[in-house]
Each structure stands twice: as structure tokens, then as C-alpha cells.
Coordinates of N, CA and C in Angstrom, one line a residue:
Chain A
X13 N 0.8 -1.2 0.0 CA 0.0 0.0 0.0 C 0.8 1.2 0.0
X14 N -0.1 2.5 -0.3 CA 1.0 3.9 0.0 C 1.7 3.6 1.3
X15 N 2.5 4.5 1.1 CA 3.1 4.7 2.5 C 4.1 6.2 2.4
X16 N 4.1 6.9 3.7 CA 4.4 7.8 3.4 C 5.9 8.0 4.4
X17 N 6.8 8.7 3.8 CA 8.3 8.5 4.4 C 8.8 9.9 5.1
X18 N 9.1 9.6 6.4 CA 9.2 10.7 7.4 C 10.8 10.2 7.9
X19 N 11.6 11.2 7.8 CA 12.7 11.1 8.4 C 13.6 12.2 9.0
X20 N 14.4 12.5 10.0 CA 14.7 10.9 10.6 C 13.8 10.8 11.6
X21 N 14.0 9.6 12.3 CA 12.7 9.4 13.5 C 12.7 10.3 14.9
X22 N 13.8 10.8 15.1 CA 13.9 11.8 16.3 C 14.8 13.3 15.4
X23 N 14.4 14.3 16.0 CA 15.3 15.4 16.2 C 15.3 16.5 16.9
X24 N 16.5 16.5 17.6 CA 16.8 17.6 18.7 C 17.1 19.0 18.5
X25 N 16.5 19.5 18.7 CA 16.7 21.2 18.8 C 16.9 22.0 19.6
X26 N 17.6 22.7 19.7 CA 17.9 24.2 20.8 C 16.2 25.2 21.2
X27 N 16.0 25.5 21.7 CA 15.1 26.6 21.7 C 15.2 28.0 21.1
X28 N 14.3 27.9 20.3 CA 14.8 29.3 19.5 C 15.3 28.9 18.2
X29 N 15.9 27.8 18.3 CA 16.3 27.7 16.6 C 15.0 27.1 15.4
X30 N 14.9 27.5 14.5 CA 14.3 26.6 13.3 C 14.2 25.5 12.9
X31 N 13.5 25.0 12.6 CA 13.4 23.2 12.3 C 12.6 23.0 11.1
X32 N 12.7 22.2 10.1 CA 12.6 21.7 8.8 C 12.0 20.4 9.0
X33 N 11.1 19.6 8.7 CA 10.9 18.3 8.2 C 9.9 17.9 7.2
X34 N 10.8 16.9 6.3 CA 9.8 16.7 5.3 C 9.2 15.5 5.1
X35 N 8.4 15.2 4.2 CA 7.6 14.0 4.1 C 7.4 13.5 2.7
X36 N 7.7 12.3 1.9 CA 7.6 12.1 0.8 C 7.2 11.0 0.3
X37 N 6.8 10.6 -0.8 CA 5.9 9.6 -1.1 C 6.5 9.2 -2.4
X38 N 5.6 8.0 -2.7 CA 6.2 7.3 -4.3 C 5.3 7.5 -5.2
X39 N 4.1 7.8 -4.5 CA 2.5 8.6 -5.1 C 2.4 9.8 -4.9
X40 N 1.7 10.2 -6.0 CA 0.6 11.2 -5.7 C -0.1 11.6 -4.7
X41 N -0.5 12.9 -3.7 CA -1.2 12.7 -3.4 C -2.2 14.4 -3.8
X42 N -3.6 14.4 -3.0 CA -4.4 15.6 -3.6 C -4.2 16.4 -2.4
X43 N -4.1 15.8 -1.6 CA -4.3 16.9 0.1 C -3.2 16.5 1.3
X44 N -2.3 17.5 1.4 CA -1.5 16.9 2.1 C -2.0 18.1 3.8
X45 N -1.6 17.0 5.1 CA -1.8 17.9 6.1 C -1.0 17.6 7.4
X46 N -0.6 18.3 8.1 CA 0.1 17.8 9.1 C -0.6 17.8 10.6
X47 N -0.3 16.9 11.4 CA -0.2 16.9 13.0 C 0.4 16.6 13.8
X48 N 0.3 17.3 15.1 CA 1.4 17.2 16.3 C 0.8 16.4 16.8
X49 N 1.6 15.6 17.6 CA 0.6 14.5 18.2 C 1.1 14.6 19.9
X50 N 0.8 15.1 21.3 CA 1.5 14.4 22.8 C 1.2 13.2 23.1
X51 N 2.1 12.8 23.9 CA 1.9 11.4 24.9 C 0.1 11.6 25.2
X52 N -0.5 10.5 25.2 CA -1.4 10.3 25.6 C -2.8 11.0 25.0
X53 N -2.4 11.8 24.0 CA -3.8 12.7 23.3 C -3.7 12.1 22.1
X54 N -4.7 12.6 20.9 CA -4.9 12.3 19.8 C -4.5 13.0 19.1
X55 N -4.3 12.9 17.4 CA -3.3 14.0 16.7 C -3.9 15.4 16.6
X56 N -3.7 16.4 16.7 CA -4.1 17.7 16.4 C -3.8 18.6 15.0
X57 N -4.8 18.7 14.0 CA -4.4 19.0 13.0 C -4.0 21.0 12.8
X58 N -2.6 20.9 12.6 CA -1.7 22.1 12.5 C -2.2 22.8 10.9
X59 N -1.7 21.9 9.9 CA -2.1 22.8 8.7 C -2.3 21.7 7.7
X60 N -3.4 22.3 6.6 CA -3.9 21.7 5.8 C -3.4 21.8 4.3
X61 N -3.3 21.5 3.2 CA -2.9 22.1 2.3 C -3.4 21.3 0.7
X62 N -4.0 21.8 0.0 CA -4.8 21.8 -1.2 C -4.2 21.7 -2.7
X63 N -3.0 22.8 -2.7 CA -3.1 23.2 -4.1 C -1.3 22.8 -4.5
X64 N -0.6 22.2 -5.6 CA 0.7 21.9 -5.1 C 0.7 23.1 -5.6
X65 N 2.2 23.4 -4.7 CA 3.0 24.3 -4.6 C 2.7 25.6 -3.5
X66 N 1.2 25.0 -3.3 CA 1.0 26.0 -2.3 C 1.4 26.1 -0.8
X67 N 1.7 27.2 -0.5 CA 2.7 27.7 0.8 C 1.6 27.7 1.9
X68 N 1.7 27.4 3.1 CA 0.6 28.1 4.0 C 1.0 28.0 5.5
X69 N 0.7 28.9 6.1 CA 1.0 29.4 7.6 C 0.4 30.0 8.7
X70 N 0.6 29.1 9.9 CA -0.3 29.2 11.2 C 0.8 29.3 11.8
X71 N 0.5 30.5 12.2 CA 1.7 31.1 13.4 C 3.0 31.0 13.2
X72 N 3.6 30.5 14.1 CA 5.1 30.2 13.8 C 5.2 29.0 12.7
X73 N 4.4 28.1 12.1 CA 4.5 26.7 11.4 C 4.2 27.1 9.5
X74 N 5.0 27.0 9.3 CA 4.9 27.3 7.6 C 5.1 25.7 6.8
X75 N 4.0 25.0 6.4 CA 3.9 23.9 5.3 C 4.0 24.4 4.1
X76 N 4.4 23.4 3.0 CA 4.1 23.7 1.8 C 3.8 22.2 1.1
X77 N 2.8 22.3 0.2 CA 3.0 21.4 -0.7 C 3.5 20.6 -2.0
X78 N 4.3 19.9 -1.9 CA 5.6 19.8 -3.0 C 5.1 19.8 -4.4
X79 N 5.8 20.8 -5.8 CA 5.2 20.9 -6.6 C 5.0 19.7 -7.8
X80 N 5.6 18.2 -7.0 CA 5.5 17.0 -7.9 C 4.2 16.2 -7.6
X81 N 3.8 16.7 -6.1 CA 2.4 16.2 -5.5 C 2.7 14.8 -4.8
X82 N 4.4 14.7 -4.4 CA 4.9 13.6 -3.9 C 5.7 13.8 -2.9
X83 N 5.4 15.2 -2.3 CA 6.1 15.6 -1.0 C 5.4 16.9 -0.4
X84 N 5.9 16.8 0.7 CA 5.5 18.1 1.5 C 6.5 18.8 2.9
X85 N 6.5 20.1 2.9 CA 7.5 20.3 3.9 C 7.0 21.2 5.1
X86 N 7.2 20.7 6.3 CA 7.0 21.5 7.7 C 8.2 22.7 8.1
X87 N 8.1 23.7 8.5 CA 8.9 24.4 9.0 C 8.3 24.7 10.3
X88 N 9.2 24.8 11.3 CA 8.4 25.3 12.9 C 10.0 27.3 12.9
X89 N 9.6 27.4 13.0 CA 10.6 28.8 13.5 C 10.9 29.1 14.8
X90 N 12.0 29.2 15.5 CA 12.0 29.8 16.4 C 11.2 29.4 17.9
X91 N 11.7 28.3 17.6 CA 10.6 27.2 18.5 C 10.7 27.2 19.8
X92 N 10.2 26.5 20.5 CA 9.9 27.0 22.3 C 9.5 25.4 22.6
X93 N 9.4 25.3 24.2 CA 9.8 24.1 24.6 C 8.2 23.4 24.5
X94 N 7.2 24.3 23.9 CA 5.6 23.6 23.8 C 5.7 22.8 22.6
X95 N 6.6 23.3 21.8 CA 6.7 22.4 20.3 C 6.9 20.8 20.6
X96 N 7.8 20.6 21.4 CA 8.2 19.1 21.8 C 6.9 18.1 21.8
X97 N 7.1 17.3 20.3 CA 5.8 16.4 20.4 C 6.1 15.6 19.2
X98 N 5.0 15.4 18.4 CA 5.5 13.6 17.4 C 4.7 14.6 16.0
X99 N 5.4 14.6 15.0 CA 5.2 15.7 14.5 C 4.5 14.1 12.8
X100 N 3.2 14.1 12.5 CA 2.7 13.6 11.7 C 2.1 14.3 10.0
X101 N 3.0 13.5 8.8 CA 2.4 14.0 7.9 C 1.2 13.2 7.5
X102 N 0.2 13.5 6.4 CA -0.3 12.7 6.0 C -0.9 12.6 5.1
X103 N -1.1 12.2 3.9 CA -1.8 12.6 2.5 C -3.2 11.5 2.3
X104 N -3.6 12.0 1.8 CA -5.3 11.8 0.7 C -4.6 12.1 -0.9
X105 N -5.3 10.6 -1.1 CA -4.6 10.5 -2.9 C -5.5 10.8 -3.8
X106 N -6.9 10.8 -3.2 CA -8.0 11.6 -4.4 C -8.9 11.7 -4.0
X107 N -10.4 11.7 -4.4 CA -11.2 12.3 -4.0 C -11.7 11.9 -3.0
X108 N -11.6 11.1 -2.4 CA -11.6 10.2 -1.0 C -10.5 11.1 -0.1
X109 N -11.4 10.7 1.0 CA -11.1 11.2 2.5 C -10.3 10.2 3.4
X110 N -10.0 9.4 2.7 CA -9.1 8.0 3.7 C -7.3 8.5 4.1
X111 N -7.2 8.9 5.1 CA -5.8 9.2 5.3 C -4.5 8.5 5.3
X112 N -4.1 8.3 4.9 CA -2.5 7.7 4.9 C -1.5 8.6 5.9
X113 N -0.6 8.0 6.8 CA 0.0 8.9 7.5 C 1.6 8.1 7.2
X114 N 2.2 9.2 8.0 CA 4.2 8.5 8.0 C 4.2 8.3 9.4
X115 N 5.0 7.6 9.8 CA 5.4 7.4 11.1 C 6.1 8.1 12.3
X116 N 6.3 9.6 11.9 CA 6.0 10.6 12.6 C 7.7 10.7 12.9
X117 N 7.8 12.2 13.2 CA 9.2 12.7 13.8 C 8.7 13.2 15.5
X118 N 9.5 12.5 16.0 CA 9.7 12.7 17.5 C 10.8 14.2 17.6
X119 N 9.9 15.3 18.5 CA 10.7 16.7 18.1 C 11.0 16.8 19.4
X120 N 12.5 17.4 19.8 CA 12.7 17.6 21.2 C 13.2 18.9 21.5
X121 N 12.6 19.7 22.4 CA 13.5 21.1 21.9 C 14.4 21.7 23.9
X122 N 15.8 21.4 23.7 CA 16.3 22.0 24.6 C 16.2 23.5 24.7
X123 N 16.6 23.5 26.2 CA 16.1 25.2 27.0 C 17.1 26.2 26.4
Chain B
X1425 N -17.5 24.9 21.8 CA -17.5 24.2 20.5 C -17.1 22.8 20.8
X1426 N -18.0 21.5 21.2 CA -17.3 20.8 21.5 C -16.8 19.7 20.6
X1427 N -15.5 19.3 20.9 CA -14.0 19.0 19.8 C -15.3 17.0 20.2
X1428 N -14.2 16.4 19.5 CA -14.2 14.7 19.3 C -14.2 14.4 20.8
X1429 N -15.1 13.6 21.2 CA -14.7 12.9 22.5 C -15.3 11.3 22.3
X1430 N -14.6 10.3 23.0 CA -14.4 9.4 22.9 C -14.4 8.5 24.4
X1431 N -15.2 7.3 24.2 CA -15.2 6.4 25.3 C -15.0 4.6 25.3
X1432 N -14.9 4.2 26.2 CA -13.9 4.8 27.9 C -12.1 5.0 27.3
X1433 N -11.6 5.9 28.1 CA -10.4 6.1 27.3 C -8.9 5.2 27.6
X1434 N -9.2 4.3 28.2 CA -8.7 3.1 28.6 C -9.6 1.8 28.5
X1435 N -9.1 0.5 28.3 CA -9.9 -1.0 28.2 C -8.7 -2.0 28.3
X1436 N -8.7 -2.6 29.3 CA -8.4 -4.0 29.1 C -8.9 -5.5 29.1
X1437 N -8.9 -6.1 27.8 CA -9.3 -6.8 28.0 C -8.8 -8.4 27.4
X1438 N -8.9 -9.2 27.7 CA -8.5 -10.4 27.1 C -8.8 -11.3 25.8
X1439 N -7.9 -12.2 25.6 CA -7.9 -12.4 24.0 C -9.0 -13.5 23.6
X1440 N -10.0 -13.2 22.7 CA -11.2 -13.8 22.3 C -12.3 -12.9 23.1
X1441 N -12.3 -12.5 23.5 CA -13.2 -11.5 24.4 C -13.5 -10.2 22.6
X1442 N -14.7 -9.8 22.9 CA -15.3 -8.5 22.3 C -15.3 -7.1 23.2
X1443 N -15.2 -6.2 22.0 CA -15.0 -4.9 22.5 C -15.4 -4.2 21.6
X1444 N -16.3 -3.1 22.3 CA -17.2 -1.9 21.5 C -16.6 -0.4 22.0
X1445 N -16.1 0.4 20.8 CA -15.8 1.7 21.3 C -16.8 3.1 21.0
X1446 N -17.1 3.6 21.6 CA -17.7 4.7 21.4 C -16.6 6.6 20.9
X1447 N -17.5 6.9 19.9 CA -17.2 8.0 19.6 C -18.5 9.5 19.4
X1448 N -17.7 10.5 19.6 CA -19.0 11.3 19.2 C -18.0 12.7 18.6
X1449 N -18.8 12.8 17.2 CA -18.0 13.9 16.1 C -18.2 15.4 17.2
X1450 N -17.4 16.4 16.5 CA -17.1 17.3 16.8 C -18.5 18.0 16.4
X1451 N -18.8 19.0 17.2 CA -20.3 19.7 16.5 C -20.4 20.1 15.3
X1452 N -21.5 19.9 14.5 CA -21.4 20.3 13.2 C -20.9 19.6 12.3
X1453 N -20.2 18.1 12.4 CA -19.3 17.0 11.5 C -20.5 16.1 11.8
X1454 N -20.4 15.6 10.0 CA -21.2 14.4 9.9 C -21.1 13.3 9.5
X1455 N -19.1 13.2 9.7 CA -18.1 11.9 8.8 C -17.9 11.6 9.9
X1456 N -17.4 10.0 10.5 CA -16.9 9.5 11.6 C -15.4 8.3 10.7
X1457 N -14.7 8.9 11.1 CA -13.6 7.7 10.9 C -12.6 7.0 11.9
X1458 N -12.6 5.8 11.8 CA -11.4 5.4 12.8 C -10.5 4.8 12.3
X1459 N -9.5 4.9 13.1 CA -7.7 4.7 13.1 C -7.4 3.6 14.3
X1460 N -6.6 3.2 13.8 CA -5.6 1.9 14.5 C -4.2 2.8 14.9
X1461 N -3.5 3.1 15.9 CA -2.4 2.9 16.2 C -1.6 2.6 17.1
X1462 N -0.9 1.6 16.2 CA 0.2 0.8 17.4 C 1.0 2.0 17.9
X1463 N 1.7 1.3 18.8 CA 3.5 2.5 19.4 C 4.1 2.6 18.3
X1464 N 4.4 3.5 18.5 CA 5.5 4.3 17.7 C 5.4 4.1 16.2
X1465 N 3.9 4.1 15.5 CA 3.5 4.1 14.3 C 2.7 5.0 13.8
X1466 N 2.3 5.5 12.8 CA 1.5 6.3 12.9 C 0.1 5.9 12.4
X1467 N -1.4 6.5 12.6 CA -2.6 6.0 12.4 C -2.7 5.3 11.5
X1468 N -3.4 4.1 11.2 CA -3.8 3.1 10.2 C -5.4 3.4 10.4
X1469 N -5.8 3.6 8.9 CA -7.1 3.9 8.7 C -7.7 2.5 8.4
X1470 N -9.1 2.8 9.5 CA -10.1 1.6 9.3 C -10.9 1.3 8.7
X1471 N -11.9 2.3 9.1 CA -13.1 2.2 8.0 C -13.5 4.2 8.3
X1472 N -14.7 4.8 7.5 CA -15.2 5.5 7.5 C -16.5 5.7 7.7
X1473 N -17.4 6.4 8.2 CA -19.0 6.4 7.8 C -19.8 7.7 8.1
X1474 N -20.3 7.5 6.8 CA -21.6 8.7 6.4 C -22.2 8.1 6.5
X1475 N -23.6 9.2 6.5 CA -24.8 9.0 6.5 C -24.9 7.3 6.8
X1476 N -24.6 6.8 7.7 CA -25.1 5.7 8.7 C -24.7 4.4 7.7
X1477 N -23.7 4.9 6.6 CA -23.2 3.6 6.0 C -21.7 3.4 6.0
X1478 N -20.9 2.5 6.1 CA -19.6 2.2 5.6 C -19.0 2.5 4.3
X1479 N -18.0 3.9 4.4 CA -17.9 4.3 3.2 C -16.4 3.7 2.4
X1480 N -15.8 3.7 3.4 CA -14.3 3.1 2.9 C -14.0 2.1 4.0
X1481 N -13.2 1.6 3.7 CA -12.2 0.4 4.7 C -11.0 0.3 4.3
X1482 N -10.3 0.4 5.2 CA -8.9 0.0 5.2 C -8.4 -1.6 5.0
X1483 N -7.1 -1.8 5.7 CA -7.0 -3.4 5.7 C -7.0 -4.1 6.5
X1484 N -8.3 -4.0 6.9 CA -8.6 -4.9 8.5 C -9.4 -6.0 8.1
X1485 N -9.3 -6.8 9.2 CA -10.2 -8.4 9.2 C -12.1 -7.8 9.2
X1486 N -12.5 -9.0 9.0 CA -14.1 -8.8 9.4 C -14.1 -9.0 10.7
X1487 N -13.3 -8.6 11.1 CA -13.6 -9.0 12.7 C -13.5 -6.9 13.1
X1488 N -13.3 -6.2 12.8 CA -13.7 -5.3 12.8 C -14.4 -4.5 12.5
X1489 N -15.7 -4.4 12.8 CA -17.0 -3.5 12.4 C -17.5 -2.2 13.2
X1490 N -18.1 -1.6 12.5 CA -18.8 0.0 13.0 C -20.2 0.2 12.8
X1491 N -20.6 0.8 13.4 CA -22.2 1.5 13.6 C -21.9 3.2 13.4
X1492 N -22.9 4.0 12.7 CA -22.9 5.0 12.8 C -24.5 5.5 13.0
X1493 N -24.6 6.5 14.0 CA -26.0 6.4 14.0 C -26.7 7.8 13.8
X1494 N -27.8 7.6 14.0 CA -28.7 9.0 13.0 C -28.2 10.3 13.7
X1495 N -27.6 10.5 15.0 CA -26.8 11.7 15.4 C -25.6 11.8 15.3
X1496 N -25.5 11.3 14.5 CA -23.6 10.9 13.5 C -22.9 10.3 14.3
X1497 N -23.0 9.9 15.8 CA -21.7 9.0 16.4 C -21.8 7.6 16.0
X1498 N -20.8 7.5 16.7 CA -20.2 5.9 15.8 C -20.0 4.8 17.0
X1499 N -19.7 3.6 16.6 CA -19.3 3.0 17.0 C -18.7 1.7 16.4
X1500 N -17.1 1.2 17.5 CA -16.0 0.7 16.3 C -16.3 -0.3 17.3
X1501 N -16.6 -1.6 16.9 CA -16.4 -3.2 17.5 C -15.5 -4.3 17.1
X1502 N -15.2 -4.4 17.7 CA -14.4 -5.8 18.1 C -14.4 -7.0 18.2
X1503 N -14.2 -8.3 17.2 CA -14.6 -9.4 17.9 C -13.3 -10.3 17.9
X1504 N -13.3 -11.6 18.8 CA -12.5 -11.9 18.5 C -11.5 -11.7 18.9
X1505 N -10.7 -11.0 19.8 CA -9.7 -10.0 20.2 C -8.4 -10.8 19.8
X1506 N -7.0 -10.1 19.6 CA -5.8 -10.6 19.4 C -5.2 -9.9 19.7
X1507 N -4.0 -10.9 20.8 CA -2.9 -9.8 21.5 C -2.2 -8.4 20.7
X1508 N -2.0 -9.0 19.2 CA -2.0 -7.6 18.1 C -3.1 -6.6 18.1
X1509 N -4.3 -6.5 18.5 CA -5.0 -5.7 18.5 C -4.6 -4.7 19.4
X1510 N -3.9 -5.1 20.4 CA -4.0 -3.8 21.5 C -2.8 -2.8 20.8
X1511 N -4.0 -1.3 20.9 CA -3.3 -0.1 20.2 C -4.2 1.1 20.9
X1512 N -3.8 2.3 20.3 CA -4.7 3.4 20.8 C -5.9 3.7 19.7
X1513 N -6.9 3.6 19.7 CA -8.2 3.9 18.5 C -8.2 5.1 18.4
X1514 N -8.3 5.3 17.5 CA -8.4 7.0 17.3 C -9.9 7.0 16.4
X1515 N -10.7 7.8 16.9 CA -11.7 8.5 15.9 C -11.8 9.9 15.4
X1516 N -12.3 10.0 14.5 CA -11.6 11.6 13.5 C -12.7 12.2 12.6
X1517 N -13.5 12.9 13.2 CA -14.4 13.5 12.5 C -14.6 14.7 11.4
X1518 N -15.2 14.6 10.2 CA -15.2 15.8 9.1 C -16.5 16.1 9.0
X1519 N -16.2 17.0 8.0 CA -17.6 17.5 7.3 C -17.9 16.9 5.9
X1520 N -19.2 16.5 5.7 CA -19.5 15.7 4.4 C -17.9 14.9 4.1
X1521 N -17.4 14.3 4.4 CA -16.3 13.0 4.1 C -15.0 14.2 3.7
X1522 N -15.2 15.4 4.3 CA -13.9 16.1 3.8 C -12.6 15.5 4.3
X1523 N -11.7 16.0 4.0 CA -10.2 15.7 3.9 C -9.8 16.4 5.5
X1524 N -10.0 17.4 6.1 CA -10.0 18.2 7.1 C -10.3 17.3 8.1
X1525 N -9.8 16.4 9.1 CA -10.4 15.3 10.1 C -9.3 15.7 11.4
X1526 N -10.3 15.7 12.0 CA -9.8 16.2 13.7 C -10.5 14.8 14.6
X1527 N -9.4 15.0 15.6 CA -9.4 13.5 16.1 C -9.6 13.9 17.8
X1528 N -10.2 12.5 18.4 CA -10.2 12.5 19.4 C -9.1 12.1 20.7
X1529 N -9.0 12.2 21.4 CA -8.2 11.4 22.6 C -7.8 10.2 22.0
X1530 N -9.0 9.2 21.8 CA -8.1 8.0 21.7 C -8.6 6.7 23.1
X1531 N -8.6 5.8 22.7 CA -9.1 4.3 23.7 C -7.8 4.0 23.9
X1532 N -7.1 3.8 24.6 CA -6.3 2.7 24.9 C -6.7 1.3 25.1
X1533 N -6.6 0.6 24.1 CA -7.2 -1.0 24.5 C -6.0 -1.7 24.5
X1534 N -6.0 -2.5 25.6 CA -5.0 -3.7 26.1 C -5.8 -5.1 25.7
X1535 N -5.1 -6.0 24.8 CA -5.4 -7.3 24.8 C -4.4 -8.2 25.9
X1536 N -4.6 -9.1 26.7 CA -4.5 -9.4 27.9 C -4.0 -11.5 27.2

């Protein structure tokens, strides 16, 4: 089946610094979106995204959707110690609502 | 505005034994979907349901089935249990089967 590829599985950061993670696929997909996930809650969706190539931003978190429709990229900026959590992409390949997800980046942000 | 909530948010129970989870959509959502996931994996999609039918399924046994009922909550059952089954359920409610799905807490089920 799809599957979608998140690497690497952990990464550590300073507080305050920038962070990048992307997400990529061997398919297509139509809708790509991301969530943070904590210990013991369910995922919380950060940002949604529609159109390839299109950029979009909630607060400090800038996604984009890659313009082959086979990847997508998180940016967090200037991050703080609330960021620390399991950071999930996940795509819809067409006109169906069935989500595919990657197996998530574990984010850690020193003080 | 209240968000996905979900019941009971722990279960243990043992293997051959049945298990029914409860969900209720976010206000105003009239898609219910559930998710499987193990540790340290990310959600595996189960099935879906509108309007009070099964719209998609993932790759699960017939041993897992759902109810959706005429005030859109759901319900994800169990039969049969296998020490592989125990994971966190997630249910994830949209609008009209949109792409946009916000999720709840989550069951923790232990197969025993």
C-alpha cells in the first residue's frame, strides 16, 4: 500500500532555533496535512494544504506542498519548549477522505 | 464548540473476548472515521462512515466492524480479540467526508 516516508525518527533542537521536516511519497497525493501528536492525546491538525506548490501558515509553522504532489514540507521557526511532540504527515490520494499517515518525527527542543 | 470525544479512554481486556468503542463527532461534523495505532507508528485507517453507512475500509479483518448512527456518532467493534489488536483507536471526525479530520483522545485497548 501507499506509505508515506518521514525522516529521521527523532530530532533535537535548541530553543529558539528553526526546524525543517519533510515528508515524501512514491504517489501522488491531492491533500496533504500535518499533525502534532502528545503522549497520551490524539493527533491535532496544524495545517492543511490543497493546491501543489502551495505555501501556508499558522503562526510560527509554515507547510508547503511539494510541486510533484509527492512531498511536503513543515517548517516550525523559532521554537519553544511547547513544540516538543511527534510531529505527523499525511496525505489523501483523491477524492476520497481516507488518510495515509508516515510514522512521525519525535521533536525535542532544549532550553 | 465541542471538539471529538471518545469512550472509555482506557480498556483491558483479554484475547477472544469482544470490545465496542464509542465516539461522538465534533459539532457540526457528519463523517466518523477510525484509526488503529500501534506504538510508535503512525494512524492506520479503518473504515469510514456517512450517513449511517460504511464508506471506505482499510486493511482490516471482518472482525472489525462499526455503527454510525442518526446523530452521526459511531461505534468501532471488536470481535474476537488478538494480543496484536491492542493499540490506541483514534476516531476523526469531518464534514461531508472532507479531507480536514480532527481527532479525538483516543481508547487505549490492552489485549491481555
Amino acid at each position: 500500500g501507499q506509505q508515506l516516508n518521514q525522516s529521521p525518527q527523532s530530532m533535537f533542537i535548541q530553543e529558539g532555533e528553526d526546524v525543517s521536516m519533510n515528508c515524501t511519497s512514491s504517489s501522488i497525493f491531492n491533500t496533504w496535512l500535518w499533525y502534532k501528536q502528545d503522549p497520551g492525546e490524539g493527533p491535532v491538525l496544524l495545517i492543511a494544504l490543497y493546491k501543489a506548490g502551495e505555501l501556508t501558515s499558522n503562526g510560527r509553522l509554515t507547510a508547503q506542498f511539494g510541486i510533484t504532489r509527492k512531498d511536503s514540507f513543515l517548517n516550525i521557526s523559532a521554537s519553544i519548549p511547547s513544540d516538543v511532540g511527534i510531529y505527523f504527515c499525511a496525505g489523501v490520494p483523491g477524492a476520497n477522505s481516507k488518510l495515509t499517515f508516515g510514522k512521525g518525527i519525535t521533536l525535542s527542543v532544549r532550553p | 464548540d465541542a471538539g471529538v470525544t471518545q469512550s472509555p479512554t482506557h480498556l483491558i481486556k483479554t484475547r477472544g473476548q469482544q470490545v465496542t468503542l464509542r465516539c461522538s463527532p465534533k459539532s457540526g461534523h457528519d463523517t466518523v472515521s477510525w484509526y488503529q495505532q500501534a506504538l510508535g507508528q503512525g494512524p492506520q485507517f479503518i473504515f469510514q462512515y456517512y450517513e449511517e453507512e460504511e464508506r471506505q475500509r482499510g486493511n482490516f479483518p471482518d472482525r472489525f466492524s462499526g455503527h454510525q448512527f442518526p446523530n452521526y456518532s459511531s461505534e468501532l467493534n471488536v470481535n474476537a480479540l488478538l494480543l496484536g489488536d491492542s493499540a490506541l483507536y483514534l476516531c476523526a471526525s469531518s464534514l461531508r467526508r472532507g479531507n480536514e479530520q480532527f481527532f479525538g483522545p483516543g481508547t487505549r485497548l490492552t489485549v491481555l
